[in-house]
Amino acid sequence: MWGLDFSSLDWNEIGVASLDTLKILVSSAIFTFLLGLPLGVVLYQSSRSSSGWVRTVYTVLSIIVNILRSVPFIILIVALIPITVSIVGVSYGVLGTIPPLVIGAAPFFARLVETSLREVDRGVLEAAQSMGASTWQVIMKVLLPEARPGLFAGITITIVTLVSYTAMSGMVGGGGLGDLAIRYGYYRYQNEVMIISVLFMIILVQLLQMAGDRLVKHFTRK
């Protein structure tokens, strides 16, 4: 069909690449969540403070987050090679892809967290504070639970973005389906491999978006 021959595909290699993509995605999503969530909370809390030095902290963090979000991911991967090697020992493959993915996605997720927290009804927070709740209790028992729909939506957007980042990392030997599509589809003109790789990534994004939408719907108050 259209000059394509799918009978020669190495499904074992495609299976390994798909598994590598899932490994990269799960690992980077976990670390992005662990870094991005507290960073987003700090951004939100510091932005509301009347203290001069806390506002300075917010300004510095905000600038760093904006810088990391502004750098194109393909350039960020290359720029972070020394840091990546110092963390995981290699700059390629599954391990070498995770650090730049986390560093690139965590600031993005932090902004989504900050935005979600801003949407929480301030009346609810003031009620908790008037009852004597500490800042930690307000964050853990009121702020984060109230912001769950927005947080799950942010997690979904971030993970879907990570899928596209994994594809870009294939340009520098990042491993997974992106790497497979680049090596076979771009360098060897085996369009069948590229088509299957892209198809698998589209299916993955669809499944992730559907799961995220269900979680958002579940935690959204009617």
mmCIF file of C-alpha atoms in Angstrom:
data_model
loop_
_atom_site.group_PDB
_atom_site.id
_atom_site.type_symbol
_atom_site.label_atom_id
_atom_site.label_comp_id
_atom_site.label_asym_id
_atom_site.label_seq_id
_atom_site.Cartn_x
_atom_site.Cartn_y
_atom_site.Cartn_z
ATOM 1 C CA MET A 1 0.000 0.000 0.000
ATOM 2 C CA TRP A 2 1.458 3.402 -1.126
ATOM 3 C CA GLY A 3 4.830 1.680 -1.523
ATOM 4 C CA LEU A 4 4.921 0.698 2.155
ATOM 5 C CA ASP A 5 5.863 -2.815 3.292
ATOM 6 C CA PHE A 6 4.965 -3.498 6.915
ATOM 7 C CA SER A 7 5.853 -7.203 6.646
ATOM 8 C CA SER A 8 9.553 -6.440 7.156
ATOM 9 C CA LEU A 9 9.061 -4.646 10.479
ATOM 10 C CA ASP A 10 11.036 -5.901 13.470
ATOM 11 C CA TRP A 11 8.213 -6.026 16.016
ATOM 12 C CA ASN A 12 10.596 -7.180 18.736
ATOM 13 C CA GLU A 13 12.597 -3.960 18.363
ATOM 14 C CA ILE A 14 9.397 -1.895 18.262
ATOM 15 C CA GLY A 15 8.246 -3.649 21.439
ATOM 16 C CA VAL A 16 11.553 -2.860 23.191
ATOM 17 C CA ALA A 17 11.326 0.789 22.072
ATOM 18 C CA SER A 18 7.726 1.020 23.306
ATOM 19 C CA LEU A 19 8.755 -0.405 26.683
ATOM 20 C CA ASP A 20 11.654 2.070 26.865
ATOM 21 C CA THR A 21 9.245 4.931 26.172
ATOM 22 C CA LEU A 22 7.025 3.773 29.038
ATOM 23 C CA LYS A 23 10.054 3.495 31.367
ATOM 24 C CA ILE A 24 11.179 7.020 30.459
ATOM 25 C CA LEU A 25 7.652 8.383 30.789
ATOM 26 C CA VAL A 26 6.861 6.811 34.166
ATOM 27 C CA SER A 27 10.247 7.687 35.707
ATOM 28 C CA SER A 28 10.302 11.270 34.463
ATOM 29 C CA ALA A 29 6.632 11.813 35.420
ATOM 30 C CA ILE A 30 7.287 10.652 39.009
ATOM 31 C CA PHE A 31 10.335 12.914 39.453
ATOM 32 C CA THR A 32 8.574 15.812 37.724
ATOM 33 C CA PHE A 33 5.667 15.457 40.155
ATOM 34 C CA LEU A 34 7.982 15.229 43.188
ATOM 35 C CA LEU A 35 9.857 18.388 42.155
ATOM 36 C CA GLY A 36 7.101 20.375 40.466
ATOM 37 C CA LEU A 37 4.402 20.047 43.127
ATOM 38 C CA PRO A 38 6.388 21.544 46.054
ATOM 39 C CA LEU A 39 7.881 24.155 43.723
ATOM 40 C CA GLY A 40 4.392 25.175 42.617
ATOM 41 C CA VAL A 41 3.219 25.385 46.235
ATOM 42 C CA VAL A 42 6.243 27.553 47.141
ATOM 43 C CA LEU A 43 5.524 29.838 44.179
ATOM 44 C CA TYR A 44 1.898 30.189 45.218
ATOM 45 C CA GLN A 45 2.611 30.795 48.899
ATOM 46 C CA SER A 46 5.481 33.222 48.304
ATOM 47 C CA SER A 47 3.456 35.207 45.749
ATOM 48 C CA ARG A 48 0.845 35.933 48.440
ATOM 49 C CA SER A 49 3.303 36.991 51.121
ATOM 50 C CA SER A 50 3.665 40.614 52.202
ATOM 51 C CA SER A 51 7.240 40.015 53.409
ATOM 52 C CA GLY A 52 9.888 41.689 51.278
ATOM 53 C CA TRP A 53 12.418 38.833 51.346
ATOM 54 C CA VAL A 54 9.739 36.242 50.588
ATOM 55 C CA ARG A 55 8.644 38.301 47.602
ATOM 56 C CA THR A 56 12.299 38.369 46.533
ATOM 57 C CA VAL A 57 12.400 34.579 46.747
ATOM 58 C CA TYR A 58 9.277 34.452 44.582
ATOM 59 C CA THR A 59 10.826 36.786 42.008
ATOM 60 C CA VAL A 60 14.042 34.723 41.804
ATOM 61 C CA LEU A 61 12.168 31.400 41.557
ATOM 62 C CA SER A 62 9.784 32.856 39.001
ATOM 63 C CA ILE A 63 12.662 34.028 36.800
ATOM 64 C CA ILE A 64 14.392 30.619 37.011
ATOM 65 C CA VAL A 65 11.146 28.836 36.133
ATOM 66 C CA ASN A 66 10.523 31.168 33.198
ATOM 67 C CA ILE A 67 14.069 30.680 31.887
ATOM 68 C CA LEU A 68 13.829 26.874 32.021
ATOM 69 C CA ARG A 69 10.422 27.002 30.331
ATOM 70 C CA SER A 70 11.735 29.298 27.603
ATOM 71 C CA VAL A 71 14.635 27.111 26.458
ATOM 72 C CA PRO A 72 13.621 24.769 23.597
ATOM 73 C CA PHE A 73 13.790 21.205 24.875
ATOM 74 C CA ILE A 74 16.130 19.936 22.167
ATOM 75 C CA ILE A 75 18.642 22.646 23.169
ATOM 76 C CA LEU A 76 18.100 21.950 26.866
ATOM 77 C CA ILE A 77 19.048 18.283 26.353
ATOM 78 C CA VAL A 78 22.376 19.258 24.802
ATOM 79 C CA ALA A 79 23.097 21.999 27.355
ATOM 80 C CA LEU A 80 22.421 19.621 30.251
ATOM 81 C CA ILE A 81 24.696 16.817 29.017
ATOM 82 C CA PRO A 82 27.404 17.478 31.690
ATOM 83 C CA ILE A 83 24.760 17.536 34.450
ATOM 84 C CA THR A 84 23.050 14.449 33.034
ATOM 85 C CA VAL A 85 26.339 12.537 32.963
ATOM 86 C CA SER A 86 27.134 13.590 36.524
ATOM 87 C CA ILE A 87 23.727 12.318 37.702
ATOM 88 C CA VAL A 88 23.233 9.037 35.832
ATOM 89 C CA GLY A 89 26.636 8.432 34.211
ATOM 90 C CA VAL A 90 25.448 8.591 30.581
ATOM 91 C CA SER A 91 23.875 11.186 28.280
ATOM 92 C CA TYR A 92 21.975 8.816 25.980
ATOM 93 C CA GLY A 93 19.459 5.998 26.160
ATOM 94 C CA VAL A 94 16.719 5.586 28.766
ATOM 95 C CA LEU A 95 18.793 6.804 31.724
ATOM 96 C CA GLY A 96 20.319 9.735 29.868
ATOM 97 C CA THR A 97 16.883 11.003 28.833
ATOM 98 C CA ILE A 98 15.270 11.182 32.264
ATOM 99 C CA PRO A 99 17.242 14.088 33.899
ATOM 100 C CA PRO A 100 16.676 16.612 31.062
ATOM 101 C CA LEU A 101 13.029 15.569 30.848
ATOM 102 C CA VAL A 102 12.550 16.222 34.562
ATOM 103 C CA ILE A 103 14.461 19.526 34.498
ATOM 104 C CA GLY A 104 12.477 20.637 31.441
ATOM 105 C CA ALA A 105 9.032 19.520 32.672
ATOM 106 C CA ALA A 106 9.184 20.283 36.425
ATOM 107 C CA PRO A 107 9.060 24.113 35.970
ATOM 108 C CA PHE A 108 6.218 23.694 33.487
ATOM 109 C CA PHE A 109 4.279 21.551 35.957
ATOM 110 C CA ALA A 110 5.075 23.960 38.819
ATOM 111 C CA ARG A 111 3.384 26.796 36.920
ATOM 112 C CA LEU A 112 0.326 24.607 36.360
ATOM 113 C CA VAL A 113 0.262 23.801 40.081
ATOM 114 C CA GLU A 114 0.516 27.500 40.968
ATOM 115 C CA THR A 115 -2.346 28.299 38.585
ATOM 116 C CA SER A 116 -4.513 25.509 40.030
ATOM 117 C CA LEU A 117 -3.915 26.727 43.587
ATOM 118 C CA ARG A 118 -4.881 30.286 42.631
ATOM 119 C CA GLU A 119 -8.290 28.970 41.569
ATOM 120 C CA VAL A 120 -9.113 27.668 45.061
ATOM 121 C CA ASP A 121 -11.805 29.728 46.762
ATOM 122 C CA ARG A 122 -10.059 32.112 49.144
ATOM 123 C CA GLY A 123 -13.078 31.993 51.441
ATOM 124 C CA VAL A 124 -12.346 28.330 52.145
ATOM 125 C CA LEU A 125 -8.718 29.131 53.001
ATOM 126 C CA GLU A 126 -9.682 32.049 55.234
ATOM 127 C CA ALA A 127 -12.206 29.854 57.032
ATOM 128 C CA ALA A 128 -9.494 27.257 57.749
ATOM 129 C CA GLN A 129 -7.092 29.956 58.968
ATOM 130 C CA SER A 130 -9.770 31.511 61.183
ATOM 131 C CA MET A 131 -10.186 28.116 62.881
ATOM 132 C CA GLY A 132 -6.501 28.145 63.813
ATOM 133 C CA ALA A 133 -5.084 25.891 61.100
ATOM 134 C CA SER A 134 -1.353 26.258 60.534
ATOM 135 C CA THR A 135 0.099 27.037 57.114
ATOM 136 C CA TRP A 136 1.112 23.381 56.699
ATOM 137 C CA GLN A 137 -2.408 22.202 57.639
ATOM 138 C CA VAL A 138 -3.997 24.692 55.245
ATOM 139 C CA ILE A 139 -1.779 23.434 52.407
ATOM 140 C CA MET A 140 -2.191 19.705 53.071
ATOM 141 C CA LYS A 141 -5.809 19.558 54.228
ATOM 142 C CA VAL A 142 -7.468 22.405 52.333
ATOM 143 C CA LEU A 143 -5.433 23.855 49.493
ATOM 144 C CA LEU A 144 -4.227 20.684 47.750
ATOM 145 C CA PRO A 145 -7.510 18.716 48.207
ATOM 146 C CA GLU A 146 -9.548 21.660 46.897
ATOM 147 C CA ALA A 147 -7.239 22.017 43.882
ATOM 148 C CA ARG A 148 -7.299 18.312 42.927
ATOM 149 C CA PRO A 149 -9.234 18.716 39.633
ATOM 150 C CA GLY A 150 -6.794 21.375 38.433
ATOM 151 C CA LEU A 151 -3.803 19.386 39.666
ATOM 152 C CA PHE A 152 -4.899 16.247 37.834
ATOM 153 C CA ALA A 153 -5.508 18.307 34.701
ATOM 154 C CA GLY A 154 -2.001 19.742 35.080
ATOM 155 C CA ILE A 155 -0.475 16.300 35.580
ATOM 156 C CA THR A 156 -2.238 15.076 32.438
ATOM 157 C CA ILE A 157 -0.998 18.017 30.361
ATOM 158 C CA THR A 158 2.530 17.550 31.697
ATOM 159 C CA ILE A 159 2.652 13.811 30.968
ATOM 160 C CA VAL A 160 1.307 14.351 27.442
ATOM 161 C CA THR A 161 4.002 17.009 26.985
ATOM 162 C CA LEU A 162 6.588 14.498 28.216
ATOM 163 C CA VAL A 163 5.524 12.127 25.433
ATOM 164 C CA SER A 164 6.413 14.766 22.836
ATOM 165 C CA TYR A 165 9.665 15.497 24.701
ATOM 166 C CA THR A 166 10.646 11.799 24.550
ATOM 167 C CA ALA A 167 10.125 11.961 20.784
ATOM 168 C CA MET A 168 12.432 14.995 20.541
ATOM 169 C CA SER A 169 15.058 13.283 22.668
ATOM 170 C CA GLY A 170 15.321 10.695 19.883
ATOM 171 C CA MET A 171 17.284 13.285 17.907
ATOM 172 C CA VAL A 172 20.183 12.850 20.352
ATOM 173 C CA GLY A 173 19.883 9.112 20.970
ATOM 174 C CA GLY A 174 17.400 9.399 23.793
ATOM 175 C CA GLY A 175 15.907 5.943 23.383
ATOM 176 C CA GLY A 176 12.295 4.826 22.983
ATOM 177 C CA LEU A 177 9.922 5.250 20.062
ATOM 178 C CA GLY A 178 11.260 8.719 19.191
ATOM 179 C CA ASP A 179 14.755 7.330 18.788
ATOM 180 C CA LEU A 180 13.424 4.446 16.695
ATOM 181 C CA ALA A 181 11.457 6.804 14.440
ATOM 182 C CA ILE A 182 14.483 9.058 13.905
ATOM 183 C CA ARG A 183 17.004 6.256 13.286
ATOM 184 C CA TYR A 184 14.842 4.264 10.876
ATOM 185 C CA GLY A 185 12.386 6.815 9.500
ATOM 186 C CA TYR A 186 14.731 9.789 9.077
ATOM 187 C CA TYR A 187 18.213 8.319 8.564
ATOM 188 C CA ARG A 188 17.295 5.069 6.771
ATOM 189 C CA TYR A 189 14.081 6.182 4.991
ATOM 190 C CA GLN A 190 12.130 3.280 6.484
ATOM 191 C CA ASN A 191 8.856 5.153 6.695
ATOM 192 C CA GLU A 192 6.991 2.087 7.965
ATOM 193 C CA VAL A 193 8.906 2.219 11.271
ATOM 194 C CA MET A 194 8.254 5.929 11.638
ATOM 195 C CA ILE A 195 4.539 5.502 10.902
ATOM 196 C CA ILE A 196 4.160 2.709 13.479
ATOM 197 C CA SER A 197 6.169 4.666 16.071
ATOM 198 C CA VAL A 198 4.042 7.779 15.596
ATOM 199 C CA LEU A 199 0.862 5.683 15.690
ATOM 200 C CA PHE A 200 1.889 4.105 19.009
ATOM 201 C CA MET A 201 2.657 7.539 20.487
ATOM 202 C CA ILE A 202 -0.728 8.877 19.326
ATOM 203 C CA ILE A 203 -2.466 5.917 20.992
ATOM 204 C CA LEU A 204 -0.426 6.488 24.167
ATOM 205 C CA VAL A 205 -1.406 10.174 24.280
ATOM 206 C CA GLN A 206 -5.069 9.316 23.723
ATOM 207 C CA LEU A 207 -5.049 6.794 26.582
ATOM 208 C CA LEU A 208 -3.270 9.221 28.918
ATOM 209 C CA GLN A 209 -5.683 12.043 28.084
ATOM 210 C CA MET A 210 -8.717 9.801 28.618
ATOM 211 C CA ALA A 211 -7.376 8.621 31.993
ATOM 212 C CA GLY A 212 -6.613 12.211 33.029
ATOM 213 C CA ASP A 213 -10.057 13.431 31.966
ATOM 214 C CA ARG A 214 -11.717 10.699 34.015
ATOM 215 C CA LEU A 215 -9.732 11.680 37.114
ATOM 216 C CA VAL A 216 -10.569 15.357 36.666
ATOM 217 C CA LYS A 217 -14.238 14.515 36.232
ATOM 218 C CA HIS A 218 -14.177 12.245 39.293
ATOM 219 C CA PHE A 219 -12.763 14.943 41.584
ATOM 220 C CA THR A 220 -14.747 17.861 40.167
ATOM 221 C CA ARG A 221 -17.634 18.858 42.359
ATOM 222 C CA LYS A 222 -20.971 18.975 40.616
#
